Tab-separated table of C-alpha atoms in Angstrom:
chain	number	residue	atom	x	y	z
D	1	MET	CA	5.220	-12.941	8.463
D	2	LEU	CA	7.461	-9.882	8.354
D	3	ALA	CA	10.246	-12.012	6.903
D	4	LEU	CA	8.517	-11.804	3.539
D	5	LEU	CA	9.641	-8.183	3.330
D	6	ALA	CA	13.109	-8.604	4.733
D	7	VAL	CA	15.952	-7.330	2.594
D	8	SER	CA	17.267	-10.150	0.488
D	9	ALA	CA	20.866	-11.113	0.426
D	10	CYS	CA	22.025	-9.567	-2.521
D	11	ALA	CA	-4.768	11.101	-5.463
D	12	PRO	CA	-7.684	12.713	-4.118
D	13	ALA	CA	-9.720	10.435	-1.875
D	14	GLY	CA	-12.363	8.378	-3.678
D	15	THR	CA	-15.868	7.576	-2.633
D	16	GLU	CA	-16.130	4.550	-0.402
D	17	THR	CA	-17.969	1.705	-2.080
D	18	PRO	CA	-18.928	-1.808	-0.995
D	19	ASP	CA	-16.531	-4.534	-1.999
D	20	SER	CA	-17.961	-7.633	-3.659
D	21	ASN	CA	-14.562	-9.379	-3.713
D	22	ALA	CA	-14.108	-9.352	0.063
D	23	ARG	CA	-14.241	-12.875	1.459
D	24	PRO	CA	-15.814	-14.072	4.707
D	25	ILE	CA	-13.968	-13.072	7.859
D	26	LEU	CA	-11.162	-15.467	8.721
D	27	ALA	CA	-10.930	-17.186	12.099
D	28	ASP	CA	-8.150	-14.895	13.319
D	29	GLY	CA	-10.175	-11.732	12.665
D	30	TRP	CA	-8.364	-10.801	9.458
D	31	GLN	CA	-10.313	-10.355	6.212
D	32	ALA	CA	-9.026	-11.625	2.860
D	33	PHE	CA	-9.446	-9.621	-0.342
D	34	LYS	CA	-8.755	-11.224	-3.719
D	35	ALA	CA	-8.370	-8.999	-6.791
D	36	ASP	CA	-9.039	-10.120	-10.366
D	37	SER	CA	-5.737	-8.520	-11.359
D	38	GLY	CA	-3.803	-11.320	-9.663
D	39	TYR	CA	-3.227	-10.765	-5.969
D	40	GLU	CA	-4.676	-11.467	-2.562
D	41	ILE	CA	-4.069	-9.580	0.687
D	42	ARG	CA	-5.397	-9.744	4.250
D	43	TYR	CA	-6.102	-6.993	6.774
D	44	PRO	CA	-7.405	-6.762	10.378
D	45	LEU	CA	-11.114	-6.054	10.076
D	46	GLU	CA	-11.398	-4.300	13.448
D	47	GLN	CA	-8.871	-1.663	12.405
D	48	TYR	CA	-8.971	-1.433	8.609
D	49	SER	CA	-11.468	-1.239	5.740
D	50	ILE	CA	-10.951	-1.549	1.995
D	51	ARG	CA	-12.242	0.935	-0.562
D	52	ASN	CA	-11.847	1.968	-4.177
D	53	ALA	CA	-9.689	4.953	-5.123
D	54	PRO	CA	-9.576	6.956	-8.365
D	55	SER	CA	-7.628	5.013	-10.992
D	56	SER	CA	-5.934	5.896	-14.241
D	57	PRO	CA	-6.801	3.884	-17.376
D	58	GLU	CA	-3.499	2.021	-16.954
D	59	VAL	CA	-4.679	0.294	-13.777
D	60	LEU	CA	-6.186	-3.147	-14.268
D	61	TYR	CA	-9.570	-4.085	-12.774
D	62	PRO	CA	-10.604	-3.680	-9.957
D	63	GLY	CA	-8.558	-0.460	-9.996
D	64	VAL	CA	-6.571	1.057	-7.161
D	65	LYS	CA	-7.623	-0.507	-3.858
D	66	VAL	CA	-6.913	1.237	-0.564
D	67	ILE	CA	-6.650	-0.567	2.767
D	68	GLU	CA	-7.417	2.303	5.096
D	69	PRO	CA	-7.662	2.721	8.899
D	70	ASN	CA	-11.266	2.910	10.031
D	71	ASP	CA	-12.605	5.583	12.363
D	72	ALA	CA	-12.578	3.309	15.405
D	73	PHE	CA	-8.862	2.634	14.941
D	74	TYR	CA	-8.063	6.306	14.494
D	75	TYR	CA	-10.148	7.680	17.342
D	76	ALA	CA	-8.732	5.106	19.769
D	77	GLU	CA	-5.411	6.968	19.401
D	78	PRO	CA	-6.162	10.290	17.674
D	79	ARG	CA	-2.667	11.719	18.166
D	80	VAL	CA	-0.897	8.702	16.687
D	81	VAL	CA	-0.270	8.379	12.948
D	82	THR	CA	-1.976	5.489	11.177
D	83	TYR	CA	-1.138	4.297	7.666
D	84	LYS	CA	-3.075	3.439	4.528
D	85	ILE	CA	-1.892	1.038	1.834
D	86	SER	CA	-2.764	1.568	-1.841
D	87	ILE	CA	-2.384	-1.328	-4.289
D	88	ALA	CA	-2.390	-1.142	-8.079
D	89	VAL	CA	-1.602	-3.535	-10.926
D	90	SER	CA	-0.802	-2.461	-14.491
D	91	GLU	CA	0.527	-4.046	-17.666
D	92	ASN	CA	4.237	-3.465	-18.234
D	93	THR	CA	3.656	-1.783	-21.597
D	94	GLN	CA	6.888	0.235	-21.399
D	95	ASN	CA	9.026	-2.830	-20.689
D	96	LEU	CA	10.266	-1.413	-17.401
D	97	SER	CA	12.715	-3.517	-15.429
D	98	LEU	CA	13.921	-4.016	-11.880
D	99	ASP	CA	17.367	-3.369	-13.384
D	100	ASP	CA	16.361	0.302	-13.779
D	101	PRO	CA	14.988	1.009	-10.292
D	102	ALA	CA	14.477	4.769	-10.608
D	103	GLN	CA	12.354	4.521	-13.748
D	104	LEU	CA	10.300	1.607	-12.411
D	105	LEU	CA	9.548	3.258	-9.062
D	106	ALA	CA	8.870	6.735	-10.467
D	107	HIS	CA	6.500	5.309	-13.102
D	108	SER	CA	3.976	4.757	-10.271
D	109	VAL	CA	0.374	4.536	-11.513
D	110	ILE	CA	-0.760	5.800	-8.095
D	111	TYR	CA	1.537	8.871	-7.758
D	112	PRO	CA	3.896	9.235	-10.716
D	113	TYR	CA	6.893	11.390	-9.856
D	114	ASP	CA	10.209	12.633	-11.181
D	115	PRO	CA	12.984	10.023	-10.769
D	116	GLY	CA	15.059	12.833	-9.270
D	117	ALA	CA	12.934	12.524	-6.117
D	118	LEU	CA	14.807	9.278	-5.432
D	119	ALA	CA	18.161	11.034	-5.097
D	120	GLY	CA	19.723	10.234	-1.740
D	121	HIS	CA	17.242	7.443	-0.991
D	122	ASN	CA	18.285	3.853	-0.456
D	123	ILE	CA	16.468	1.538	-2.907
D	124	ARG	CA	16.459	-1.899	-1.334
D	125	GLU	CA	15.928	-5.295	-2.884
D	126	VAL	CA	13.194	-7.186	-1.000
D	127	THR	CA	10.827	-10.037	-1.789
D	128	LEU	CA	7.061	-9.943	-2.167
D	129	ASP	CA	5.527	-13.425	-1.898
D	130	GLY	CA	8.946	-14.805	-2.806
D	131	VAL	CA	9.330	-12.597	-5.889
D	132	LYS	CA	12.179	-10.097	-6.156
D	133	ALA	CA	10.900	-6.546	-5.585
D	134	LEU	CA	12.211	-3.034	-4.950
D	135	ARG	CA	11.445	-0.895	-1.925
D	136	VAL	CA	12.126	2.749	-1.089
D	137	ASP	CA	11.119	4.506	2.131
D	138	ASN	CA	10.293	8.066	3.204
D	139	LEU	CA	9.751	9.792	-0.129
D	140	GLU	CA	8.464	13.358	-0.304
D	141	VAL	CA	5.828	12.406	-2.880
D	142	GLY	CA	2.053	12.810	-2.782
D	143	PRO	CA	-0.079	14.846	-0.369
D	144	ALA	CA	1.380	13.430	2.871
D	145	GLY	CA	4.625	11.865	1.683
D	146	VAL	CA	5.206	8.181	1.028
D	147	THR	CA	6.259	6.008	3.950
D	148	ALA	CA	7.107	3.051	1.692
D	149	GLN	CA	6.782	2.110	-1.985
D	150	ILE	CA	7.205	-1.504	-3.058
D	151	VAL	CA	7.180	-2.526	-6.718
D	152	THR	CA	7.686	-5.816	-8.523
D	153	ILE	CA	7.084	-7.293	-11.968
D	154	ARG	CA	5.431	-10.674	-12.482
D	155	SER	CA	4.002	-12.125	-15.711
D	156	ASN	CA	4.754	-8.754	-17.342
D	157	ARG	CA	2.491	-6.954	-14.867
D	158	ILE	CA	3.700	-4.277	-12.469
D	159	TYR	CA	2.455	-4.709	-8.894
D	160	GLU	CA	2.750	-1.633	-6.699
D	161	LEU	CA	2.070	-1.095	-3.003
D	162	LEU	CA	2.238	2.425	-1.608
D	163	VAL	CA	2.089	3.200	2.125
D	164	GLU	CA	1.151	6.700	3.295
D	165	PRO	CA	0.493	8.324	6.672
D	166	HIS	CA	-3.227	8.690	7.254
D	167	GLN	CA	-5.006	10.987	9.678
D	168	VAL	CA	-8.737	11.591	9.884
D	169	VAL	CA	-9.674	15.273	9.840
D	170	GLY	CA	-11.181	15.980	13.239
D	171	ASN	CA	-13.067	18.926	14.681
D	172	GLN	CA	-12.531	21.905	12.386
D	173	ALA	CA	-12.646	24.243	15.415
D	174	VAL	CA	-9.522	22.625	16.833
D	175	PRO	CA	-6.179	23.519	15.205
D	176	PHE	CA	-4.645	20.609	13.274
D	177	GLN	CA	-1.638	19.011	14.908
D	178	MET	CA	0.580	16.476	13.212
D	179	GLY	CA	0.373	13.106	14.910
D	180	GLU	CA	3.261	11.099	16.270
D	181	ALA	CA	4.708	8.046	14.545
D	182	SER	CA	3.916	4.764	16.277
D	183	PRO	CA	6.219	1.729	15.991
D	184	GLU	CA	3.185	-0.510	16.627
D	185	ASN	CA	1.254	1.019	13.720
D	186	GLN	CA	4.291	0.699	11.472
D	187	GLU	CA	4.586	-2.964	12.423
D	188	LEU	CA	0.898	-3.405	11.609
D	189	PHE	CA	1.178	-2.132	8.031
D	190	GLU	CA	4.276	-4.298	7.552
D	191	ALA	CA	2.266	-7.297	8.766
D	192	ILE	CA	-0.532	-6.497	6.286
D	193	ILE	CA	1.933	-6.245	3.408
D	194	ALA	CA	3.508	-9.535	4.474
D	195	THR	CA	0.178	-11.294	3.762
D	196	PHE	CA	0.344	-10.275	0.071
D	197	ARG	CA	0.130	-13.262	-2.281
D	198	PHE	CA	0.010	-13.593	-6.041
D	199	SER	CA	-3.171	-15.424	-6.996
D	200	GLU	CA	-2.373	-16.252	-10.645
């Protein structure tokens, strides 16, 4: 699965709401979610849930979707960093192109940022469901920083996936301590992203 993201040769939290587009649980314990804006993705139901996040008017229905670690996953390893994945689709009204990586990535409809934030970062060419895409890692953007941003254009729509560290706020009487990165949790979000498919 992870091969789908291999390098090729060349906002404030929203209120959790039920999801009518979630499909029945698959035999392997992963749930499939299909969005009207043209994609499908799967996630492990025992560890992750899907919710709505605040969306700008640019984002096509059903808005920004967040695949987020559930409490059981977090509290099983409270000192280990988990990751959430935000997904958004928008029309390419500004005629952005993969040939101008900085402008395309920085035009994020989830966390727009100054293209200068990309200075010194390696922008890689990857594939997303077989379609050429761009990926940048470890950006100092957003509340907790961005672990990975992946963007592609298909049928003149921009598809964006944004991965961020995610930690549940615990007991307020206990001082906050930053968790430790986990290779296993990083592999898990990569495996989720690898299930991404275009549905139209």
